[in-house]
């Protein structure tokens, strides 16, 4: 997901945190577990904090990593793959136009608070999101709803997209029908998103009594989303505690879960925001697994007997340019100069794991719609200087934001990547002002609001469709990019309502050509992120979408 990512990190799509159910340090806990004959707590080292316990308010992968264990959507992806399968809906179908979606729901499903899952619960969720007002309509808060379903029952901002959601009807107790106004390439994939996972109707009523607020770029999220106790899903685990001081979230097995029960009783996500810190914690036995293994650590850990599976490539890392944040970026020559100034080959060679690739466009080559006909921008400092001179920007000064306290699948070490790119830009004569910001919520909110002239973000696909990449960023005006180019927007959207797969793919290829000719930002790379597990752990199936199901984890 995710990314994205300002509209990702959206990135975009996004941060993990986590609180202990039992007391004592990890080694003491392990000794207690072993004394009882079994180990009943799995501790995972996450690279960043979570943003919310309500996935509908999030857009980042770290939040979704946690909430995915507790919440389920109508559709899911097969374990370890990208194929859509039934989730809370056993089966689904649409009309020929792709505007009416009928879901045949699972029976006997309970929410964590005891409420019964049925078609009314599904519609309560979709109507709740559709009727959001105030700060909830900010794209920093409701990014995924707006990406998949458009705007709201009553838009309060002229920049908010027109609503595509029409209605949800409970045809009977176990059949929900969702209607949209126009067919969309985001469906049915969008029905699998964590941001559209189903909550208990009782919990939703509590949610509606609270408001999100905003002051400038700073968002204050509602209390229910920041403290365990109110949110309630249907997943194999239920969230029991969020210890923000220790940056930990704790979950406990939900014994009334409708499917295969979780194999380990307690699940803890602990934020450790450095590569070395996570590796050392695993080696010391303080945690049982961690994500985003530094490329240099993969062989070391494998040699020591740890499990280090690598996911397939399904992400993109880029440098975004916000034209409204620095007027010089409105000049195409300046954007091209920045693209030529960055040595992407060096970034891939020195910063990414084996299998990393230089990107030529805003989607990886594993996605249908990738084009080999796009305009490319090779590393050429002299050409960058020439372009800046032609644009009368030889003394360009620009602010470059980068995130701290986080590692992402597409962005293993943000500060190292930033320092290399800063040096590249300065060789071309550009004066760079660094602006480090905490990943969640500061960095995500700032990039989403268009406050950063240059910034680093990326995206791990939510589902396998080219529009899930290029449509995420360039379907219309977005504050992150700060430009309006209807010709480009039309090219990106041309395939979004096409039913024929071959025609849709051709439209995406043409869109990629148009995007790279306009050059709104610089695609940098795609990489296969590695994930590590303890010697005594039977890992879950690893997912190219980074959607691991930790209910599959067990101890040897």
Tab-separated table of C-alpha atoms in Angstrom, residues 50 52-58 63-77 87-88 109-113 117 125 128-129 191-204 207 224-225 227-240 249-252 254 257-258 267 269 547-551:
chain	number	residue	atom	x	y	z
A	50	UNK	CA	2.010	4.129	13.186
A	52	UNK	CA	-3.649	5.854	13.633
A	53	UNK	CA	-5.506	2.810	14.940
A	54	UNK	CA	-8.227	3.556	12.378
A	55	UNK	CA	-6.823	2.568	8.965
A	56	UNK	CA	-9.420	4.747	7.222
A	57	UNK	CA	-7.501	7.798	8.461
A	58	UNK	CA	-4.106	6.538	7.305
A	63	UNK	CA	0.028	1.830	10.061
A	64	UNK	CA	-1.447	-0.726	7.691
A	65	UNK	CA	1.057	-3.393	8.773
A	66	UNK	CA	-0.480	-3.215	12.256
A	67	UNK	CA	-4.139	-2.654	11.400
A	68	UNK	CA	-4.087	-5.456	8.798
A	69	UNK	CA	-3.836	-7.927	11.659
A	70	UNK	CA	-7.044	-6.592	13.221
A	71	UNK	CA	-9.188	-5.375	10.323
A	72	UNK	CA	-10.373	-7.074	7.149
A	73	UNK	CA	-11.738	-5.683	3.905
A	74	UNK	CA	-14.368	-7.126	1.582
A	75	UNK	CA	-11.591	-8.492	-0.636
A	76	UNK	CA	-8.010	-9.496	0.172
A	77	UNK	CA	-4.925	-10.683	-1.704
A	87	UNK	CA	-12.071	-11.469	2.294
A	88	UNK	CA	-15.195	-10.671	4.273
A	109	UNK	CA	-18.334	-13.469	11.432
A	110	UNK	CA	-18.031	-11.478	14.666
A	111	UNK	CA	-16.427	-8.135	15.395
A	112	UNK	CA	-14.028	-7.819	18.311
A	113	UNK	CA	-16.712	-6.005	20.344
A	117	UNK	CA	-20.923	-8.740	10.690
A	125	UNK	CA	-18.899	1.838	6.938
A	128	UNK	CA	-19.793	6.802	7.223
A	129	UNK	CA	-16.829	7.586	4.978
A	191	UNK	CA	-12.239	-3.006	-2.119
A	192	UNK	CA	-9.146	-4.800	-0.750
A	193	UNK	CA	-7.555	-1.731	0.851
A	194	UNK	CA	-6.998	-1.490	4.592
A	195	UNK	CA	-8.351	2.062	4.457
A	196	UNK	CA	-11.682	0.502	3.378
A	197	UNK	CA	-11.571	-2.326	5.930
A	198	UNK	CA	-14.809	-2.935	7.801
A	199	UNK	CA	-15.380	-1.681	11.362
A	200	UNK	CA	-18.039	-2.595	13.880
A	201	UNK	CA	-21.200	-0.448	13.537
A	202	UNK	CA	-21.053	0.122	17.302
A	203	UNK	CA	-17.513	1.471	16.956
A	204	UNK	CA	-18.533	3.712	14.048
A	207	UNK	CA	-16.194	7.481	15.953
A	224	UNK	CA	-10.421	6.989	19.415
A	225	UNK	CA	-7.771	6.581	16.703
A	227	UNK	CA	-5.905	5.024	22.072
A	228	UNK	CA	-6.854	1.350	22.029
A	229	UNK	CA	-10.315	0.440	23.249
A	230	UNK	CA	-12.816	1.764	20.706
A	231	UNK	CA	-11.733	0.424	17.310
A	232	UNK	CA	-13.100	-3.018	16.490
A	233	UNK	CA	-12.536	-5.115	13.384
A	234	UNK	CA	-12.968	-8.789	12.495
A	235	UNK	CA	-9.323	-9.864	12.100
A	236	UNK	CA	-7.388	-12.699	13.763
A	237	UNK	CA	-5.956	-10.246	16.308
A	238	UNK	CA	-7.535	-7.398	18.262
A	239	UNK	CA	-5.643	-4.258	19.248
A	240	UNK	CA	-5.248	-4.034	23.013
A	249	UNK	CA	1.414	-1.545	19.741
A	250	UNK	CA	0.124	-4.766	21.271
A	251	UNK	CA	-2.438	-7.171	19.880
A	252	UNK	CA	-4.004	-10.329	21.299
A	254	UNK	CA	-9.140	-13.070	18.768
A	257	UNK	CA	-12.125	-15.350	14.608
A	258	UNK	CA	-14.058	-16.906	11.736
A	267	UNK	CA	1.682	-9.908	18.754
A	269	UNK	CA	5.054	-4.248	16.970
A	547	UNK	CA	0.853	-7.331	3.246
A	548	UNK	CA	2.152	-10.085	5.515
A	549	UNK	CA	-0.409	-11.875	7.695
A	550	UNK	CA	1.233	-12.433	11.075
A	551	UNK	CA	-1.446	-14.904	12.105
